[in-house]
Coordinates of C-alpha atoms in Angstrom, one line a residue:
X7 CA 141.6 204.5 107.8
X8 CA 142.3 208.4 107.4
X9 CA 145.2 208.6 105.1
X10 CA 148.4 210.4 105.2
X11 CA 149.3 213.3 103.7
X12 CA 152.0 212.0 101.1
X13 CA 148.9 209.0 100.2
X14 CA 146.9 211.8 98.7
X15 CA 147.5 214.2 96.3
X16 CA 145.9 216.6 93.5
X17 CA 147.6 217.7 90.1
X18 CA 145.9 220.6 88.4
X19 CA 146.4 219.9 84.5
X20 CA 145.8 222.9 82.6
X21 CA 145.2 223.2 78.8
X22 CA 145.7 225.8 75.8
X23 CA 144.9 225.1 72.3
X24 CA 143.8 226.5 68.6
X25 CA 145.5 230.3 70.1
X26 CA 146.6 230.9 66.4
X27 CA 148.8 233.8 67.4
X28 CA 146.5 235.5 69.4
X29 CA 148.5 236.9 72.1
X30 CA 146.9 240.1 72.2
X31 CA 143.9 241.2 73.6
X32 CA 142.7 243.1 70.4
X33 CA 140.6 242.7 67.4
X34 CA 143.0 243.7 64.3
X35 CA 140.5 245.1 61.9
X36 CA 139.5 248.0 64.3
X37 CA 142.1 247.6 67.4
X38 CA 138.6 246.4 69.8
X39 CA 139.5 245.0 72.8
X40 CA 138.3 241.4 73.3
X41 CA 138.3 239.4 76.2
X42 CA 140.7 236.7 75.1
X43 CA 144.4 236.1 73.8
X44 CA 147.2 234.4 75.5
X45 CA 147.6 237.6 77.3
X46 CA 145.2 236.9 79.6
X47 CA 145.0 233.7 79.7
X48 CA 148.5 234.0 81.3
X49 CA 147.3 236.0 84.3
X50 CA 145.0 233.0 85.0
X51 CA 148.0 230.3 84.4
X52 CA 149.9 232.4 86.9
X53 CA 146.8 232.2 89.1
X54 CA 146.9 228.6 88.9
X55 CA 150.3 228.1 89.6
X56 CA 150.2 230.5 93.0
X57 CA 147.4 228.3 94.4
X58 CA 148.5 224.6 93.6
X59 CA 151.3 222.7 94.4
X60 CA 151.4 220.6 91.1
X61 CA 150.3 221.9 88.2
X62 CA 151.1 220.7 84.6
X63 CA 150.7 223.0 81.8
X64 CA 150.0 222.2 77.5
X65 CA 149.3 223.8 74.7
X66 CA 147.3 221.3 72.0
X67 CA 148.2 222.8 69.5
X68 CA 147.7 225.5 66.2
X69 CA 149.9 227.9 68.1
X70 CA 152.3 229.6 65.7
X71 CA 149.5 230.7 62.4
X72 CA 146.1 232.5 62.6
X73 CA 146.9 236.2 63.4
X74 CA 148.3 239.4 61.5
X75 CA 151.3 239.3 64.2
X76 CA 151.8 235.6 63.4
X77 CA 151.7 236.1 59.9
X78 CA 154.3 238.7 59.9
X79 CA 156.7 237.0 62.0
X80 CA 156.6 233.8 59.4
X81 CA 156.7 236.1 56.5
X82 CA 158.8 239.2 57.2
X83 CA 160.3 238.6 60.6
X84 CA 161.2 235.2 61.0
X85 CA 165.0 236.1 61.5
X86 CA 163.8 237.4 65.0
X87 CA 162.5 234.6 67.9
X88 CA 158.9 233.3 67.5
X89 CA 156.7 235.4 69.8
X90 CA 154.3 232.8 70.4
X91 CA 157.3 230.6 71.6
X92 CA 158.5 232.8 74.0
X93 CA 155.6 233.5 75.9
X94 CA 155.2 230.0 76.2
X95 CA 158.7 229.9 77.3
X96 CA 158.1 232.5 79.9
X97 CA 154.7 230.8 81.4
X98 CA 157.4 227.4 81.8
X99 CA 155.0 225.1 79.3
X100 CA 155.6 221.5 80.0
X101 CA 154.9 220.3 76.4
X102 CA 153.3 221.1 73.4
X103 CA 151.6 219.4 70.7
X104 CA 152.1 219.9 67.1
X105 CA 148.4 220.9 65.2
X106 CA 147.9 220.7 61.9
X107 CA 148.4 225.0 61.1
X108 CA 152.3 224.1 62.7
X109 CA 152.7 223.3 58.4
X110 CA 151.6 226.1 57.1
X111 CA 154.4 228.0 56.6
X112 CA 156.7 225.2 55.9
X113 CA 158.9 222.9 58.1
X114 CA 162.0 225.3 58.1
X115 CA 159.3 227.5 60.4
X116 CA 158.4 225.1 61.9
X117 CA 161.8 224.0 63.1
X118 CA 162.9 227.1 63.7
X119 CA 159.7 227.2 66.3
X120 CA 160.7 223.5 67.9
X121 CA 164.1 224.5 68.5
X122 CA 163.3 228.1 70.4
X123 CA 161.2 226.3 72.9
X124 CA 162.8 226.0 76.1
X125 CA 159.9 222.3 75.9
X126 CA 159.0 219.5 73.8
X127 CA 157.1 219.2 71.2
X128 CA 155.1 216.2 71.2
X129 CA 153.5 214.0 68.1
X130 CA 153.9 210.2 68.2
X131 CA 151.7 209.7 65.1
X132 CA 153.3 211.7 62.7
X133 CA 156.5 210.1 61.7
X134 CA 159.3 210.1 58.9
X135 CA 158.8 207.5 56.1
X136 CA 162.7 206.9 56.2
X137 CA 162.9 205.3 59.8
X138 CA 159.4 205.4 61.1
X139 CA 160.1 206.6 64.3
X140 CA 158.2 210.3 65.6
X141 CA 159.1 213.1 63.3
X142 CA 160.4 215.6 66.6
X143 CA 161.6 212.3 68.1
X144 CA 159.5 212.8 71.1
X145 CA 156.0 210.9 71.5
X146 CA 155.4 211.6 74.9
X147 CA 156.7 213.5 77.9
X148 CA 156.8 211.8 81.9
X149 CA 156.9 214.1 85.0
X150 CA 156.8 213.1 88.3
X151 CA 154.7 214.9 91.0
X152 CA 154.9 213.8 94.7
X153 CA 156.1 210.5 94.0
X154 CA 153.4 210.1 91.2
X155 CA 154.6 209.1 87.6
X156 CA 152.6 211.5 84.9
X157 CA 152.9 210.4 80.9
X158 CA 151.8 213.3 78.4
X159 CA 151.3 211.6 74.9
X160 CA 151.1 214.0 72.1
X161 CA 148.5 212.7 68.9
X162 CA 147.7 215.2 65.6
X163 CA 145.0 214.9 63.4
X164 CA 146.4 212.4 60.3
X165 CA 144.3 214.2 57.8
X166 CA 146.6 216.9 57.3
X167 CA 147.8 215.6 53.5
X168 CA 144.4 216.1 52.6
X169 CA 144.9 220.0 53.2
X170 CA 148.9 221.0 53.5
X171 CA 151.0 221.7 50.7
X172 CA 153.0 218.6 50.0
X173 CA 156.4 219.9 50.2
X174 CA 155.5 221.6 53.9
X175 CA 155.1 217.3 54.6
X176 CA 157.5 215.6 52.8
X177 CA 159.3 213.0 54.1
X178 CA 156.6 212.4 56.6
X179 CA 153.6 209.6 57.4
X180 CA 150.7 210.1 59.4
X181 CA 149.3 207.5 60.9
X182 CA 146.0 206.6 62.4
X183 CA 145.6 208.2 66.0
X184 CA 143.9 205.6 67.6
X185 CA 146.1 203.0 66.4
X186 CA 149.1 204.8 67.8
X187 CA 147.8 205.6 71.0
X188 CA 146.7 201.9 71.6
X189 CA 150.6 201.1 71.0
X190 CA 152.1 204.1 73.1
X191 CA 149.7 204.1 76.0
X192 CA 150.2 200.4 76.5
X193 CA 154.4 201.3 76.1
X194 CA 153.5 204.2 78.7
X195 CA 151.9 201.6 81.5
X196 CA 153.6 198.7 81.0
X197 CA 157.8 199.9 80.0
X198 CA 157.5 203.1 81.6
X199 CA 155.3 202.7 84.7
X200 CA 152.9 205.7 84.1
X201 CA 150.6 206.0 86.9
X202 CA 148.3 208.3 85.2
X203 CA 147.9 208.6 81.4
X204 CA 146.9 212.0 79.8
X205 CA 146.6 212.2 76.0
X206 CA 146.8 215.2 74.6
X207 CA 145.2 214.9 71.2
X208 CA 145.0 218.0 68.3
X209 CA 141.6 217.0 66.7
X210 CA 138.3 216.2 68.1
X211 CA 135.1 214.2 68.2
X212 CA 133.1 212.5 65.7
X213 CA 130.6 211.3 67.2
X214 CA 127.9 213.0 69.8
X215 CA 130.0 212.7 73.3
X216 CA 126.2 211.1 75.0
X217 CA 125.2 209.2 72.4
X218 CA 128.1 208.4 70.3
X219 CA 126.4 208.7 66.7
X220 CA 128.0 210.3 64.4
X221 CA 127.8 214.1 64.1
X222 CA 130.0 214.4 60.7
X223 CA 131.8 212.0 58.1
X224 CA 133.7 209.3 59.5
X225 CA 137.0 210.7 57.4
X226 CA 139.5 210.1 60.6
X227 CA 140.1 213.9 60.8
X228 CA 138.2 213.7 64.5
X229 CA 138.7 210.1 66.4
X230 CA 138.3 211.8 70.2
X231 CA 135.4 209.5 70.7
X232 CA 137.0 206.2 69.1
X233 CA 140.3 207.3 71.4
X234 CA 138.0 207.4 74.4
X235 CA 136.0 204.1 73.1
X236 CA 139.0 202.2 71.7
X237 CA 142.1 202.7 73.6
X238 CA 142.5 201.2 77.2
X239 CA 144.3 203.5 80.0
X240 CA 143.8 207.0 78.9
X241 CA 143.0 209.0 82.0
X242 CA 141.9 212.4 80.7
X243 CA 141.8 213.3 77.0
X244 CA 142.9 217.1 76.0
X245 CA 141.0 217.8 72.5
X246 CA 141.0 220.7 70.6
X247 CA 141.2 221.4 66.5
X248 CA 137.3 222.0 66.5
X249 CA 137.6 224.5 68.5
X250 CA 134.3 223.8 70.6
X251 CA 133.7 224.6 73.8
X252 CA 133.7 221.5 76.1
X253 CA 134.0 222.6 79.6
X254 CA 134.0 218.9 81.1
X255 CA 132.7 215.6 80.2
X256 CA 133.1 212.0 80.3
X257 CA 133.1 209.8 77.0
X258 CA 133.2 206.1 78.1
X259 CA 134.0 206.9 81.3
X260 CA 137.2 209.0 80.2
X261 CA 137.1 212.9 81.2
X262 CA 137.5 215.3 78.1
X263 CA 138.6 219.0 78.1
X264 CA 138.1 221.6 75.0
X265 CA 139.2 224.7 75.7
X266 CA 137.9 226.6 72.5
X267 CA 140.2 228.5 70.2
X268 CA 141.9 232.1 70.2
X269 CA 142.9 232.0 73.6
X270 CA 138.8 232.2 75.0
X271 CA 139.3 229.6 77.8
X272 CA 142.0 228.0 79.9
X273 CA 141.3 224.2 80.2
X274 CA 141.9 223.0 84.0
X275 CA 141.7 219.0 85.2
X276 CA 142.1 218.6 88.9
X277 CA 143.3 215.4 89.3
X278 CA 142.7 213.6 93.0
X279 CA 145.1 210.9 93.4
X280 CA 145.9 208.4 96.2
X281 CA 147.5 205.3 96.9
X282 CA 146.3 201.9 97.8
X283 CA 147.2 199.3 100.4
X284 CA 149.9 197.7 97.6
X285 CA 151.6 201.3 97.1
X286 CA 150.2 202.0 93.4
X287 CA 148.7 205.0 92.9
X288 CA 145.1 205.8 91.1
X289 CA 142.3 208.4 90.4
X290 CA 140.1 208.4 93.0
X291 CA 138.1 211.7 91.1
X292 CA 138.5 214.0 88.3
X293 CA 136.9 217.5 88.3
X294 CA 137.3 219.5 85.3
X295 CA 136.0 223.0 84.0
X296 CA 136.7 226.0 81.8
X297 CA 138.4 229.3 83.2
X298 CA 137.6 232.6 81.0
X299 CA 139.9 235.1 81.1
X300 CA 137.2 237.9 80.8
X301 CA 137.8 240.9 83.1
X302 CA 141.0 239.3 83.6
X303 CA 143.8 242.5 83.0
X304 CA 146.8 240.7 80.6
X305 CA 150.4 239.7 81.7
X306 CA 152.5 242.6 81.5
X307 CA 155.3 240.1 80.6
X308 CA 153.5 238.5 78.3
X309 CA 152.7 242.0 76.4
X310 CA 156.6 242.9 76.9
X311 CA 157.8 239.9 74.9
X312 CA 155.0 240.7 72.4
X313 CA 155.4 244.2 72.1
X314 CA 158.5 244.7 69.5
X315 CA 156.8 242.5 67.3
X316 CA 153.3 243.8 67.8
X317 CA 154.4 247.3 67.1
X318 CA 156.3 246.3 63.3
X319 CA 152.8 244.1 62.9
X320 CA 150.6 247.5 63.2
X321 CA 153.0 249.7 61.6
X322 CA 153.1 247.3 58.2
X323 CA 149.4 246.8 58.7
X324 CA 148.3 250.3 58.0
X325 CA 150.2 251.2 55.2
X326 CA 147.9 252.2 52.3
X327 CA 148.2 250.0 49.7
X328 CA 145.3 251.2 47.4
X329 CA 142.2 252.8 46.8
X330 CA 138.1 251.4 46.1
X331 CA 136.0 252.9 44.2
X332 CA 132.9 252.1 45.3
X333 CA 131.6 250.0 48.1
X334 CA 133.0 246.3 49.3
X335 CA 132.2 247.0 52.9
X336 CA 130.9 243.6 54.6
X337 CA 127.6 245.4 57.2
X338 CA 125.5 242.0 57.4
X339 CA 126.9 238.3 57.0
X340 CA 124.5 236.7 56.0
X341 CA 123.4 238.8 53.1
X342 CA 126.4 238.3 51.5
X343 CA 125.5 234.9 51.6
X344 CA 122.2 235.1 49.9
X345 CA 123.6 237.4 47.3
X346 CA 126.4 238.1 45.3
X347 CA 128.5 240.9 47.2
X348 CA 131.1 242.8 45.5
X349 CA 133.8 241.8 47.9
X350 CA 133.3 237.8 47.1
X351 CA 133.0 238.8 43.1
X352 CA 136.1 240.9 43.9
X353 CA 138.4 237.8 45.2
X354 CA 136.8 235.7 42.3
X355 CA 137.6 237.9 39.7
X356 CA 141.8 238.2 40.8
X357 CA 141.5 234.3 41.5
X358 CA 140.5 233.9 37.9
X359 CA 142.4 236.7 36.6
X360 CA 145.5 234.9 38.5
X361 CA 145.6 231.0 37.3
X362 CA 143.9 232.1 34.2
X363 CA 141.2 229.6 35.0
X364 CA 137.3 230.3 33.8
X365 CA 135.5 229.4 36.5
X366 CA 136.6 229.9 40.9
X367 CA 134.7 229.6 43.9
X368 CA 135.7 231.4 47.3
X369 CA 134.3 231.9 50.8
X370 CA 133.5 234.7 53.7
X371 CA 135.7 233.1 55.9
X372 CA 134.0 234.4 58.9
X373 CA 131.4 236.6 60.4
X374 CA 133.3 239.0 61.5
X375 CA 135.2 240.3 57.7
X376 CA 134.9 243.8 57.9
X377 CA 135.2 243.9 53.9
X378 CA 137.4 246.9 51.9
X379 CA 136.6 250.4 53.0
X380 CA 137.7 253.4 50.3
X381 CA 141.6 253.1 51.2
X382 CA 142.8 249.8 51.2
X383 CA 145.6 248.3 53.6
X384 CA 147.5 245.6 54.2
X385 CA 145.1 245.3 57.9
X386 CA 142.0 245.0 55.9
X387 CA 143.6 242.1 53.4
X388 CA 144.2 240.3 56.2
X389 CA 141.0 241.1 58.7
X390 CA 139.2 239.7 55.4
X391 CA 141.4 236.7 54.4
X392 CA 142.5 235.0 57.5
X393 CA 144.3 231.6 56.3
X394 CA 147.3 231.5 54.8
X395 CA 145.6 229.4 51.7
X396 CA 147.3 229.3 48.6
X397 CA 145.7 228.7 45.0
X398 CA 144.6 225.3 42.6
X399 CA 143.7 225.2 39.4
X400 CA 141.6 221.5 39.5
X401 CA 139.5 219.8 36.9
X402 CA 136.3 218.5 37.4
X403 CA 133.3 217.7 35.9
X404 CA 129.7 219.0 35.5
X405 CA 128.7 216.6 37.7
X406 CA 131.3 217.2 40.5
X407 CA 130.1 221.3 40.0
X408 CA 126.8 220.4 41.0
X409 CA 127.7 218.1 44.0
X410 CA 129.8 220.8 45.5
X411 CA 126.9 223.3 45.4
X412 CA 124.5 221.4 46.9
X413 CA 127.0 220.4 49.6
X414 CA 127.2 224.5 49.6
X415 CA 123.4 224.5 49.7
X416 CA 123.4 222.6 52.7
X417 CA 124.7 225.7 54.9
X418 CA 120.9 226.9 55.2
X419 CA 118.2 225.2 57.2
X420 CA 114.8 224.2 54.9
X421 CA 113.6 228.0 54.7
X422 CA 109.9 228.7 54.4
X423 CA 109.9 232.3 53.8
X424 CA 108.9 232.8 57.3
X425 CA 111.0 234.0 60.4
X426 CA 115.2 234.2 60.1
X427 CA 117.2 232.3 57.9
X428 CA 119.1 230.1 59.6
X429 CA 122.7 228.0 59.7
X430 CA 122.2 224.9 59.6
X431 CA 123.4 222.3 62.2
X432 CA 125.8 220.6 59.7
X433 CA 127.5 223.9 59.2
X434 CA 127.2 224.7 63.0
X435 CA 127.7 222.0 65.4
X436 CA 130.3 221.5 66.4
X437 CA 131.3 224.5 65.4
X438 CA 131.2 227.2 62.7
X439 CA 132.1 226.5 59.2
X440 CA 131.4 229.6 57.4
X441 CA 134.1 229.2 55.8
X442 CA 132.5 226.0 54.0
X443 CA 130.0 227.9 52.4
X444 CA 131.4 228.8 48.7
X445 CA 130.3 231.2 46.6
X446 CA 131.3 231.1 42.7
X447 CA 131.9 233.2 39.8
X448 CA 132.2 232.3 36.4
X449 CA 128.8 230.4 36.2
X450 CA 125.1 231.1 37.1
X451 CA 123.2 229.2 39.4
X452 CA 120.2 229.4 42.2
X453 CA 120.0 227.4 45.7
X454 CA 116.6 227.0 46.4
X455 CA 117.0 226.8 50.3
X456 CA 113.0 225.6 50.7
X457 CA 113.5 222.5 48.7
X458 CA 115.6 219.4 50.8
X459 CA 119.0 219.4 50.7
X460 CA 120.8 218.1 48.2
X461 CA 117.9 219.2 45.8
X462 CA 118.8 223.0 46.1
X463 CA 120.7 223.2 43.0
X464 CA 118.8 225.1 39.6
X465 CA 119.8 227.4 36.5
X466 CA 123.1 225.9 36.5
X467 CA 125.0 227.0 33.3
X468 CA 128.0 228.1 32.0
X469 CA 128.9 230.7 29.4
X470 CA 124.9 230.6 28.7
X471 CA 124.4 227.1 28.4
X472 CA 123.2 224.5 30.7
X473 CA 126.5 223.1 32.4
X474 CA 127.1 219.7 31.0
X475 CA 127.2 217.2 33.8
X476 CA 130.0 215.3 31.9
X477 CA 131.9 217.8 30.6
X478 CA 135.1 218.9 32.1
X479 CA 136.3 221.9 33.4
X480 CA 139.1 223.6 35.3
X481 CA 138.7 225.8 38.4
X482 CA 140.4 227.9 41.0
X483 CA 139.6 227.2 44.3
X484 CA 142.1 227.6 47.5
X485 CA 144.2 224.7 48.3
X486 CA 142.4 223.6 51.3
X487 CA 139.2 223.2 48.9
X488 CA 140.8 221.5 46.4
X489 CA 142.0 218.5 48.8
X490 CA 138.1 218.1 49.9
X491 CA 138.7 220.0 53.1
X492 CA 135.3 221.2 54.6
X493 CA 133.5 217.4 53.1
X494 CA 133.8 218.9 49.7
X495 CA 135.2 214.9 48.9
X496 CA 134.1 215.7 45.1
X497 CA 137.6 217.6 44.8
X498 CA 139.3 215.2 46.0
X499 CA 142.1 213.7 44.0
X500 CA 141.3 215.7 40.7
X501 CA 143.6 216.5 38.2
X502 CA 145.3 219.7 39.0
X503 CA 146.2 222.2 36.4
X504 CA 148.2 224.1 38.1
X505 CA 149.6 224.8 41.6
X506 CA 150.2 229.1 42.9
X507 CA 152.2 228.6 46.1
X508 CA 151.8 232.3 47.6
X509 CA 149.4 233.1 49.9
X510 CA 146.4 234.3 48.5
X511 CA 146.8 237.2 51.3
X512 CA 149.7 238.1 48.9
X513 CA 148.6 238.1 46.0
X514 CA 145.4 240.1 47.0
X515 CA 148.0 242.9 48.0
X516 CA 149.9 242.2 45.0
X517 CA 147.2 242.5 42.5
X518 CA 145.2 246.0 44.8
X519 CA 149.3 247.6 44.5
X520 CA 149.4 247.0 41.0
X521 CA 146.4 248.7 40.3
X522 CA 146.5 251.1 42.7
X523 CA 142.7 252.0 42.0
X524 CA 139.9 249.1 41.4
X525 CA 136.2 249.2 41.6
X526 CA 133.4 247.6 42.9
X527 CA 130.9 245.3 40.6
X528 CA 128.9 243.1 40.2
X529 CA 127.4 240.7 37.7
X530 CA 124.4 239.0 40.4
X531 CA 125.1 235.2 38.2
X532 CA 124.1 233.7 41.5
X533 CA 121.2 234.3 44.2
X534 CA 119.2 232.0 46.9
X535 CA 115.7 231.4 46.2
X536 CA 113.0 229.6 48.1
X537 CA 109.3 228.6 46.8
X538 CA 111.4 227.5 43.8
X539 CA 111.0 230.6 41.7
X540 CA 113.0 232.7 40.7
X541 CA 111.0 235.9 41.3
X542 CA 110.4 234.9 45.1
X543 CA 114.3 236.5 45.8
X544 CA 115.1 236.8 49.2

């Protein structure tokens, strides 16, 4: 029988996530366009919304930290309304959920953030240790769409203590996704009467989506696939946190979405619903896909809203705050990874120089750190470190010293001295994790990279000794590193010596304006190797 209209209908579901302040379609180092930011990504929400009756728009989260703009606002602007909340205002978001770079800049920022938005944010997982009950008091959203009753049911990543800052999470428990979402989907089919369920989970998948083995350590920072395995009535999953490209698939029969990071792709579930013979409404089919927003022109409201704040952020960024002597310029990635560079031995030596500690390790966050050029400003401090990470002083052992370099180690596939070096899955799939790869100062060492892993490690010593695998000693490391983040589980739980709560960003600029000169140098006390020789240097 040919049903009527009001039997049948679609909702289009559309998803944001990991945009980390990227509202502008610009790189910040050198003012390049790029074909992504929420800027544009608004253009193809508006789209969206001009062609379908029902549409429900979320963000999933790490919205508010990741960009120059968004740092500014949290650190010298915040009087002034979030810009990221108020284009997400003006695009009439239906929810969004809290991801774990919300913290970084404390929970008074993070307030200030909740109570701008003209929506909910949603977390049912994180809650506050006094009563138990959801931290922003709202689990879930319901919207209803032709007669049809849609639940939203925000979930976070509960591995955040292993990276925030305590006091940006006190007061607060985090509690095992899948758990909660067994309780709260049941609550949202059975107490509420959701016809469809969508979850709208900020973290990811352990295991491969086809096969479901798993694809990194089962630490319960990623549960997408046990949600999709585990948890009965979830109708489409919204992931994000990994910020992988997932344009459509189905894990145990439940459709997933990941839409990326940096504002790179809009998300988009069309939902086909209908109603049977008893008047309860189902799925009948579930398309889903990734829009890009390249050659799409950006939202000239969108770039309104943005454009007082944008123009204070470029204005602070290029004011000279130094001057190199010599060269720290970044030209080739992966050279600086197979070689001491001057800028790595640079943010070593002011880690050290900092906590007073003997020994630190650091990281090229990404591949695109354009390094220090002759005149230093605060837009190259921040093109080069990106995270607002603050410093540890921790104590570990020999042994614990070695472990972590051979996790480092692991960055490079077995290398035969023939062809390209490459990145090795573990470091690559799902997604990039350059910034896992540490390089250290303050002891000598070699990574053999055509020996297995976790047999990489030679000429280990400190202060011209061999480094005694049971002594102890204290190093400076960022904070995420010091709480294991990036499987470095060796970390985790040491002593700590001492805690420097300012951004590392900060006191980078800090140290360069004291100074007002420094040089380039370099001391080589590490290098990567294959045939196991030293003289066969790459």
């Amino acid at each position: 029988m040919t049903q009527s209209p009001q039997d049948s209908l679609k909702i289009t579901v559309l998803e944001t996530s990991d945009i980390h302040g990227n509202i502008m379609p610009i790189q910040y180092a050198n003012h390049n366009p790029i074909e992504s930011g929420l800027a544009k990504l608004a253009t193809l929400i508006r789209e969206e919304r001009r062609k379908q009756d029902y549409v429900l728009l979320v963000d999933n989260g790490d919205l508010i930290q990741g960009t120059p703009l968004a740092y500014h606002h949290a650190r010298l602007n915040r009087e002034e309304p979030n810009p990221m909340i108020s284009c997400l205002n003006e695009l009439g978001y239906d929810a969004a959920v809290v991801g774990n770079h919300e913290f970084n800049y404390g929970m008074e920022l993070l307030s200030k953030a909740v109570a701008e938005s003209s929506f909910p944010w949603l977390c049912a997982n994180i809650v506050r240790e006094a009563d138990k009950e959801p931290f922003l008091g709202q689990p879930y959203i319901l919207r209803r769409f032709g007669g049809v009753k849609v639940a939203v049911l925000g979930l976070t990543t509960p591995y955040i203590p292993n990276w925030e800052k305590a006091e940006h999470i006190a007061g607060l428990v985090f509690e095992d996704a899948v758990q909660s979402a067994k309780r709260w989907v049941k609550e949202l089919r059975e107490r509420e009467g959701a016809d469809i369920v969508i979850v709208s989970y900020h973290g990811g998948f352990e295991c491969h989506l086809e096969t479901g083995e798993p694809t990194e350590p089962l630490t319960g920072e990623n549960q997408g696939f046990a949600l999709c395995r585990e948890v009965e009535g979830i109708d489409l999953l919204l992931t994000g946190h990994q910020h992988r490209v997932i344009p459509g698939a189905r894990v145990c029969g439940v459709p997933v979405l990941q839409p990326g990071s940096a504002g790179g792709w809009l998300g988009k579930a069309v939902l086909s619903v209908e109603r049977d013979r008893e008047g309860r409404w189902h799925i009948a089919a579930v398309e889903t896909e990734l829009l890009s927003p390249e050659g799409a022109a950006p939202d000239a409201q969108i770039l309104e809203l943005a454009d007082p704040h944008e123009r204070l952020t470029q204005v602070w960024l290029d004011q000279p705050i130094g001057r190199l002597v010599g060269d720290m310029r970044v030209l080739d990635p992966m050279e600086v990874r197979l070689r001491e560079h001057p800028l790595i031995e640079f943010i070593n030596r002011v880690q050290m120089e900092i906590s007073g500690a003997p020994i630190s390790n650091t990281a090229l966050f990404d591949n695109i750190s354009p390094g220090f050029p002759e005149l230093i400003t605060m837009r190259d401090i921040v093109s080069n470190y990106i995270y607002p990470n603050t410093l540890q002083v921790i104590r570990v052992s020999g042994k614990d010293i070695e472990a972590a370099l051979e996790q480092t180690a692991g960055y490079f596939e077995t290398y035969d001295g023939h062809g390209e070096i490459r990145v090795s899955a573990a470091f690559s799939d799902p997604k990039p994790q350059h910034y896992n790869y540490d390089m250290w100062e303050g002891i000598e060492y070699k990574l053999d990279i055509s020996k297995p892993v976790g047999q990489r490690v030679s000429g280990l010593r400190y202060q011209g000794a061999p480094l005694d695998p049971e002594g102890e000693y204290e190093v400076v490391m960022n904070n995420y590193r010091a709480a294991g983040g990036g499987n470095y589980a060796m970390f985790r739980g040491k002593p700590i010596v001492k805690d420097i709560p300012t951004d590392m960003a900060e006191l980078l600029a800090s140290y360069i304006m004291e100074r007002g000169t420094i040089e380039s140098t370099l001391d080589r006390n590490w290098e990567v190797i294959w045939t196991g020789h030293a003289e066969d240097r790459l």
